[in-house]
XYZ file of C-alpha atoms in Angstrom:
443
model
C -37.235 -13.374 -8.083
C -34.312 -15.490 -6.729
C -34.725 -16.745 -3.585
C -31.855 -15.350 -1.562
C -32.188 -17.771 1.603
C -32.690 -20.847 -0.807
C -29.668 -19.580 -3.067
C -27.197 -19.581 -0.229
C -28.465 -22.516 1.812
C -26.958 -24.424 -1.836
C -23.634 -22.892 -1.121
C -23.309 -24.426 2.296
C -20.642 -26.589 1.522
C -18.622 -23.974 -1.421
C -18.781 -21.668 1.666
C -16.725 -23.955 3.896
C -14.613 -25.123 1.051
C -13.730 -21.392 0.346
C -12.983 -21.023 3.915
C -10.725 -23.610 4.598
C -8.786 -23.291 1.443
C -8.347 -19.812 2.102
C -6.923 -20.528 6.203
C -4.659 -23.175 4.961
C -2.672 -20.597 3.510
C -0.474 -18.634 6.043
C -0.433 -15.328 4.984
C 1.198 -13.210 7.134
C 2.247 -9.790 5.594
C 4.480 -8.626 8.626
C 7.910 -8.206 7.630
C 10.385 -11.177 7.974
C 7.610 -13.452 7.052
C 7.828 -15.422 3.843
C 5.734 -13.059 1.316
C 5.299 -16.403 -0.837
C 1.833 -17.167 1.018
C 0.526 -13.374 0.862
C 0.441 -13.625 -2.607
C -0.835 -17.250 -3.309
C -3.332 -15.985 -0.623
C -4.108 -13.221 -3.252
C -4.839 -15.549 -6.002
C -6.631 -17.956 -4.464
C -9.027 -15.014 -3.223
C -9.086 -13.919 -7.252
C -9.813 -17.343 -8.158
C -12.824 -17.665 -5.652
C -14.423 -14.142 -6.724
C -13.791 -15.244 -10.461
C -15.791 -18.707 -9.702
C -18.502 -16.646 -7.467
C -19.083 -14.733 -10.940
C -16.418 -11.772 -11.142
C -15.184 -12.239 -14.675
C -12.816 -8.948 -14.054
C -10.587 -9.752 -11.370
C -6.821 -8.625 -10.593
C -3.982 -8.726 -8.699
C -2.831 -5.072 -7.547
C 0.337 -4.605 -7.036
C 0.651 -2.522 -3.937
C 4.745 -0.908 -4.337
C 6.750 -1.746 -1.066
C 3.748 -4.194 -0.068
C 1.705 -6.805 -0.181
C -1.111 -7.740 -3.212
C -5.002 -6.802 -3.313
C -7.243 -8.153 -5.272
C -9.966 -6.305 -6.679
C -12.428 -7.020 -9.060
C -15.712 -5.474 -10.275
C -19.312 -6.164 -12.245
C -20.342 -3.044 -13.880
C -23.820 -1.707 -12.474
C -26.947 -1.989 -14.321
C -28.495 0.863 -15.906
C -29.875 3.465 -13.176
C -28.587 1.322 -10.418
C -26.095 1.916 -7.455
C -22.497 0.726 -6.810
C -21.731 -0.905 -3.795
C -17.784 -2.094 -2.779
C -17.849 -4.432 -0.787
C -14.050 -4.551 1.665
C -12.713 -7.255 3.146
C -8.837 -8.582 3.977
C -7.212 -11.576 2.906
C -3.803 -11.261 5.293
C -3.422 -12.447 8.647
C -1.854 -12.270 12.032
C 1.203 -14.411 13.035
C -0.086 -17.637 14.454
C 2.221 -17.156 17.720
C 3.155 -20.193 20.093
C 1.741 -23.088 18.047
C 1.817 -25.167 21.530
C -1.072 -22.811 22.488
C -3.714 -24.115 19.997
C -5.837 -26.803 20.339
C -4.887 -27.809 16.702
C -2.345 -26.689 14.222
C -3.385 -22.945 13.409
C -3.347 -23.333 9.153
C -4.976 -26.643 9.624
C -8.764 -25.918 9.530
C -10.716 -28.350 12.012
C -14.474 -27.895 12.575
C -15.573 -28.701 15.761
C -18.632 -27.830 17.346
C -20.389 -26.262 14.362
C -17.473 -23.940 14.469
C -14.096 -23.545 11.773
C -11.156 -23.169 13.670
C -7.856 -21.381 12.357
C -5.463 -18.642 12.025
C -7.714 -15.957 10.006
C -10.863 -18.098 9.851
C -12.743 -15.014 11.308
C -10.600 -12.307 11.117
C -11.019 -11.512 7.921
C -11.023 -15.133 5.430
C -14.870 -15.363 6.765
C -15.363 -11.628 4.945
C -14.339 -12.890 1.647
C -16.350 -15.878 1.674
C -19.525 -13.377 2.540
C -18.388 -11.959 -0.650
C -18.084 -14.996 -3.227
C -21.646 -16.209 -1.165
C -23.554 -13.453 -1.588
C -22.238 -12.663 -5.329
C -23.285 -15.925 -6.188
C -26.629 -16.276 -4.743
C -27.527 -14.070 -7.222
C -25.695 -16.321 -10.470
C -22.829 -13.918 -10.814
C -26.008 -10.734 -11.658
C -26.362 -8.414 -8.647
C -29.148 -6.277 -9.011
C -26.365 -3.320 -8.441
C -22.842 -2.457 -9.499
C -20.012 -4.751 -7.371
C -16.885 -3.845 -6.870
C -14.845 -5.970 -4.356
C -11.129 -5.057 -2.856
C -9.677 -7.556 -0.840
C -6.317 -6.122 1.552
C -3.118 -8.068 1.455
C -1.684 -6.097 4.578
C -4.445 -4.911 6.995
C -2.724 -6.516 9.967
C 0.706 -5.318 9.408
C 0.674 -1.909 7.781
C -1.218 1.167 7.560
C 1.167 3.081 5.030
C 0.169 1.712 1.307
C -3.240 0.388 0.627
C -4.621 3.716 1.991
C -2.476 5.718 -0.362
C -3.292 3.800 -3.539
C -6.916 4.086 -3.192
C -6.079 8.297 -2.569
C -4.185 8.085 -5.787
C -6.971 6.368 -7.678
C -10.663 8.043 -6.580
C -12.381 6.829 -9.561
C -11.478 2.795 -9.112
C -12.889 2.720 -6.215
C -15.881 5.011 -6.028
C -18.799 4.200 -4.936
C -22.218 4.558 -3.334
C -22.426 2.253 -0.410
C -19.713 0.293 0.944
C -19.924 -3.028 3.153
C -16.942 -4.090 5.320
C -16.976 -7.084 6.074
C -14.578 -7.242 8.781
C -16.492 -6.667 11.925
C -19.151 -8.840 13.561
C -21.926 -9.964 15.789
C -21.737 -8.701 19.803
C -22.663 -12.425 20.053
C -23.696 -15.762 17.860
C -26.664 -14.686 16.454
C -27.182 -11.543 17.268
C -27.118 -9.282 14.076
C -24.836 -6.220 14.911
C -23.741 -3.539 13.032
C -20.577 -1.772 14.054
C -21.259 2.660 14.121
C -17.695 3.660 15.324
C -14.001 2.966 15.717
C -11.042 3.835 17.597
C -8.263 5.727 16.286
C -4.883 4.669 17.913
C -1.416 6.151 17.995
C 1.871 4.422 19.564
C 4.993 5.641 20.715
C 8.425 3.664 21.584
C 9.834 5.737 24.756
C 13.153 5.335 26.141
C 14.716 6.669 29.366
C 18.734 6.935 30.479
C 19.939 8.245 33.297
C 23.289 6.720 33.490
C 26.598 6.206 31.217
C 26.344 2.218 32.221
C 24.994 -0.328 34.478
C 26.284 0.548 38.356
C 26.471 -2.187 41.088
C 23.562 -0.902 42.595
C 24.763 -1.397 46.855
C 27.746 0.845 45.719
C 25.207 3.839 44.277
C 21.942 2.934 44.897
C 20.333 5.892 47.256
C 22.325 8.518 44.742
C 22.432 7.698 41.248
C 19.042 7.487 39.291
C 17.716 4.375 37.826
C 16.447 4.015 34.664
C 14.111 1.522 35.067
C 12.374 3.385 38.050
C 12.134 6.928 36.025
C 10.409 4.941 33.204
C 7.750 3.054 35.385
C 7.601 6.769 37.473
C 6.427 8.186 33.968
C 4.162 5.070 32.754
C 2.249 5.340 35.881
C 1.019 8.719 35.276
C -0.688 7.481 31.883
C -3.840 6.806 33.990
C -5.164 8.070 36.924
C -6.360 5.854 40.344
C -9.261 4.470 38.576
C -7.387 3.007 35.481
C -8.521 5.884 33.221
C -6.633 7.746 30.675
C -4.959 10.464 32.284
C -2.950 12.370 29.185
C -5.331 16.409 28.971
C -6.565 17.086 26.066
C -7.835 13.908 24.630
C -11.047 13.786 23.139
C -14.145 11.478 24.160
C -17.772 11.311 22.785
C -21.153 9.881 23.991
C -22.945 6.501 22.856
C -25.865 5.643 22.586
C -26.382 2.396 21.022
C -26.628 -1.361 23.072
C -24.737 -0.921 26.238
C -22.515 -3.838 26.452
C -23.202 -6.006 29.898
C -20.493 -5.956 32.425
C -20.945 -9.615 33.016
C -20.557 -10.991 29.418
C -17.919 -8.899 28.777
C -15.719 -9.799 32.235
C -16.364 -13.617 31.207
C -14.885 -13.053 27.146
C -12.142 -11.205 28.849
C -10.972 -13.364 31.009
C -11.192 -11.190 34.132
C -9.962 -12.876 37.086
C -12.528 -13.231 39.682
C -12.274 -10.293 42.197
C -10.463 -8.105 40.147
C -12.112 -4.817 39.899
C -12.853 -3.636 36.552
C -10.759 -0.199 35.391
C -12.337 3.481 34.180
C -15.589 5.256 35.311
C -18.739 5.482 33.058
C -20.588 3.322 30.970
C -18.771 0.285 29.571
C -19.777 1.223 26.195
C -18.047 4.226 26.617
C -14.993 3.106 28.377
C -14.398 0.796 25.472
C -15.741 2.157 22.212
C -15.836 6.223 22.290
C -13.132 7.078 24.916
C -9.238 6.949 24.966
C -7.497 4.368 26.733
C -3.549 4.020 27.312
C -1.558 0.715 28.300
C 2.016 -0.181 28.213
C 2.122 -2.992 25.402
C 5.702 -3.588 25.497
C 8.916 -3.043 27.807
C 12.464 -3.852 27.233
C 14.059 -4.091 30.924
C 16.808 -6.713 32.345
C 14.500 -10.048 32.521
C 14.258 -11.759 35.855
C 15.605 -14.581 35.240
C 19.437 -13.545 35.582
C 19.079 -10.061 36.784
C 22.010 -8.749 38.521
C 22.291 -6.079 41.640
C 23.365 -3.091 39.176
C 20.933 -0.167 38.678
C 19.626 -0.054 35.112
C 21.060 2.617 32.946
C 18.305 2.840 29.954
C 14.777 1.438 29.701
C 12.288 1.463 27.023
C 8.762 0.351 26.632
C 5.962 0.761 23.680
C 2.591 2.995 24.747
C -0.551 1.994 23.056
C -3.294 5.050 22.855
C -6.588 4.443 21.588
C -8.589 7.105 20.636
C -12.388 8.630 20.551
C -13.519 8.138 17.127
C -13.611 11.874 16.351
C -10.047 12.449 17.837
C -7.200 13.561 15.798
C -4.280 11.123 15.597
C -2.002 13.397 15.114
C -2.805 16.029 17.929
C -3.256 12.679 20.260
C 0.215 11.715 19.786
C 1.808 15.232 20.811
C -0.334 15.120 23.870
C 0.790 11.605 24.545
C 4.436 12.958 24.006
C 3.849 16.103 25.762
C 2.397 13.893 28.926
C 5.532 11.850 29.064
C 8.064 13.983 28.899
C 6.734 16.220 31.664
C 6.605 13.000 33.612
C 9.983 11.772 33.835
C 11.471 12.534 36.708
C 15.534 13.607 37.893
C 16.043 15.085 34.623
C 16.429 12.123 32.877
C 17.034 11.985 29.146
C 14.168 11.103 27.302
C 13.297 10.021 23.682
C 10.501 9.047 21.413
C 9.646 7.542 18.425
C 6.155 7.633 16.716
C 4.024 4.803 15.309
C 1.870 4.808 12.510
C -1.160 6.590 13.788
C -5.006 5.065 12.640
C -7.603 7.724 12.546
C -10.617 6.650 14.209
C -14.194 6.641 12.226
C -18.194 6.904 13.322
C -20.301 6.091 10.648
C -23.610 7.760 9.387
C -26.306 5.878 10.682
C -29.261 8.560 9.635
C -29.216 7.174 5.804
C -30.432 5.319 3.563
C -28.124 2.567 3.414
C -28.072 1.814 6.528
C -31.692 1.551 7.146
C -31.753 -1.496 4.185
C -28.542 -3.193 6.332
C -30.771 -2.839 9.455
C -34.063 -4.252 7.512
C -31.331 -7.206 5.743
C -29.794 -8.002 9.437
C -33.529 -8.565 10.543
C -34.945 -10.788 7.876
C -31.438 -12.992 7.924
C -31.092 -13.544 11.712
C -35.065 -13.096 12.686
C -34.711 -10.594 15.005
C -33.358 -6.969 14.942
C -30.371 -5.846 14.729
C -27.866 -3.697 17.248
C -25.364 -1.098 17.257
C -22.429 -1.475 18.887
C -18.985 0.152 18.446
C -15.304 -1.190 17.965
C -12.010 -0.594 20.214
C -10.429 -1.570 17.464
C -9.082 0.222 14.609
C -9.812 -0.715 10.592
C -7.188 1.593 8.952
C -8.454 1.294 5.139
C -12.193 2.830 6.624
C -11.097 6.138 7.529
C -9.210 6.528 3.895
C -12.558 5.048 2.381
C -14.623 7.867 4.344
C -12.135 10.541 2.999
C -12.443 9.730 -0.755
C -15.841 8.542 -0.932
C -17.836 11.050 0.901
C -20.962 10.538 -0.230
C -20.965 6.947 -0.076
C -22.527 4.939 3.208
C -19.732 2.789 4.625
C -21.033 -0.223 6.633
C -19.662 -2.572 9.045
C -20.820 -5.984 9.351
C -19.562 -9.599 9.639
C -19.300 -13.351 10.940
C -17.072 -12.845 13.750
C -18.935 -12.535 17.094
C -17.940 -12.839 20.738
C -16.143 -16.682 20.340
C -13.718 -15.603 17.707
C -10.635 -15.274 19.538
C -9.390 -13.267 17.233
C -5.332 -12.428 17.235
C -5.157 -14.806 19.396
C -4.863 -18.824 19.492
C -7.820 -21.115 18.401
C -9.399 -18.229 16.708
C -12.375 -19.575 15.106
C -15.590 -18.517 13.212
C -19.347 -19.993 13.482
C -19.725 -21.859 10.043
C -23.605 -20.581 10.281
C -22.810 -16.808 11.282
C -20.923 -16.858 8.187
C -24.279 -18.480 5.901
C -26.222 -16.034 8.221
C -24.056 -12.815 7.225
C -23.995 -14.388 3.394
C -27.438 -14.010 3.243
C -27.622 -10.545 5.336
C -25.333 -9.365 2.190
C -26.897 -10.803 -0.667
C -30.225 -9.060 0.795
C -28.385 -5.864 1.424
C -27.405 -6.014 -2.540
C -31.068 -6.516 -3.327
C -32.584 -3.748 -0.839
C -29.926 -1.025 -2.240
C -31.426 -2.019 -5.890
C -34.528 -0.458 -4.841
């Protein structure tokens, strides 16, 4: 029998190489962004898979988006199919003057790979190729790997596609590969996610801008009604205030105040916000904050009193919660709260259904028993505020199938932001995690 640990050790520097060649390509699938990269992102991922062993690997199409790639190794007789998920998209690099070095330049440093999409999710397709090949290209079960072109920037078409075609994708078990560790190794395995909605509101009160010492006292401003209604999203302890929401228990690894203030960035002093467990606060319960807000900018601002105002609500939700219902409760909330009468309108975002996974099966005892023997020491559960949109769609048209979320990122990633980054041995460790995983769900 191969040895697994041996096999991937070999791979140490095809791992990197995979990595770096896939983070010096900047492909960023939000729209006004060249689409040139997405797609030679696309290929190169093909290309990698077909070297890792995947003879039967394509380019799909995805209308009014970006390419996936998917590929597949049929399963030996009487054995399971596993797809295994990951993205090969990024975010936007932002201020370039923020990074330590240029973001689609990969620099090691540390033992660490640093670069736009090095964690988030590059570091999930080069678990793939790794484990794949540890075993020469012949899993002991049936592969099938689908790498997103647009998880970062859309919600509306991978979902869809995989709706409209059931029987490409099914499956047994599937591994995402777009989560992580709590911290460097620490094997984790991620049981839930947040759903999240969005809204743009606007408020106007007035025809135009007023000098404000002529009508100030009288005529309503804009700017005031909108921050009047924001402030009612949470309540004197920072939670969620909008009825109705859902929220459910947890009861995996608590996550330590102290650890989590300190990756953060919490200034010292300030008081943490919401009531409960951590865990809870961040993983199974609804928060709101005001992402975005178009108002006159300081710099320049005149005495008038401001006629419209706008800003962009971010809701996440319990993992249970209904994205749909959340958003006409966040709507409802709103419009109750503007004061004077002022006009008031919204626009929806795309809403992200939220997911907890089964963690009573079969599967998921193997990835516990594979997270052991890879990182020498048990695994935990923890959940995600975060949202992965393609894993509720997965849960809805495979619903027999196990859906597992593991990784390489862990609490140094920094991902979405600058001088994200991803442990070069997490990723051998989570290689190796995999290839096990394959093995285990063999039988």
């Amino acid at each position: 029998m191969t040895d697994l640990r041996a096999a991937v050790a070999a791979q140490r520097g095809r791992i990197r190489a995979d990595l770096e060649r896939l983070v010096r390509i900047p492909s960023v699938a939000f729209e006004g962004f060249d689409p040139g990269p997405v797609r030679e992102s696309a290929e190169a991922t093909a290309e990698i898979l077909r070297e890792a062993g995947v003879p039967d690997v394509r380019l799909i199409d995805v209308p009014g988006g970006h390419p996936a790639v998917f590929g597949e190794l049929p399963a030996p007789a009487g054995a399971p199919t596993v797809l295994l998920y990951a993205h090969h998209d990024v975010q936007p690099a932002g201020p370039e003057e923020l990074w330590s070095t240029p973001p689609f330049e990969p620099v090691e440093r540390d033992g660490r790979l640093y670069g736009r999409g090095a964690a988030d999710d590059k570091s999930g397709i080069a678990i793939h190729a790794a484990a794949i090949r540890a075993f020469d290209g012949r899993p002991p079960v049936g592969v099938k790997v689908l790498v997103e072109g647009e998880e970062e920037a859309t919600t509306d078409n991978l979902p869809r596609l995989i709706r409209e075609n059931r029987d490409r994708f099914a499956a047994d078990a599937v591994i995402v590969a777009d989560s992580g560790n709590r911290r460097t190794g620490e094997p984790t395995l991620t049981t839930t996610l947040r759903g999240v909605v969005d809204c743009t509101v606007e408020v106007q009160t007035l025809e135009r801008p007023v000098h404000s010492g002529a009508y100030g006292g009288g005529a309503p401003d804009a700017l005031m009604a909108l921050i009047k209604a924001l402030a009612t999203l949470q309540d004197g302890r920072g939670s969620c205030a909008v009825p109705g929401l859902a929220a459910m228990p947890w009861r995996g690894a608590e996550e330590p105040e102290e650890d989590f203030r300190r990756e953060a960035g919490v200034l010292a002093g300030i008081e943490l916000v919401g009531e409960g467990p951590l865990a809870e606060r961040l993983w199974t319960r609804p928060a709101v904050n005001v992402i975005g807000i178009d108002a006159p900018p300081v710099h320049g601002a005149r005495n008038i009193l401001v006629d419209r105002a706008r800003a962009v609500v971010s809701l996440r939700l319990a993992p249970t919660d209904d994205p749909e219902r959340a958003l006409d409760l966040l709507v409802d909330h709103l419009r109750r709260a503007v004061p004077w009468g002022a006009r008031f309108t919204v626009t929806g975002g795309d809403p992200g259904r939220g997911f907890a996974c089964r963690i009573d099966g079969p599967a998921y005892a193997v990835a516990r028993r594979a997270l052991a023997e890879a990182y020498g020491r048990p695994a935990v559960e923890v959940g995600s505020g975060g949202s992965i949109p393609l894993v509720p769609a997965l849960a809805e048209v495979l619903p027999g199938a196990e859906i597992l979320l593991m990784g390489a990122m862990d609490d140094r990633s920094n991902i979405h932001a600058q001088d994200e980054s991803v442990d070069l041995a997490e990723v051998e460790r989570a290689a190796l995690a995999e290839a096990l995983l394959l093995r285990y769900l063999a039988g």
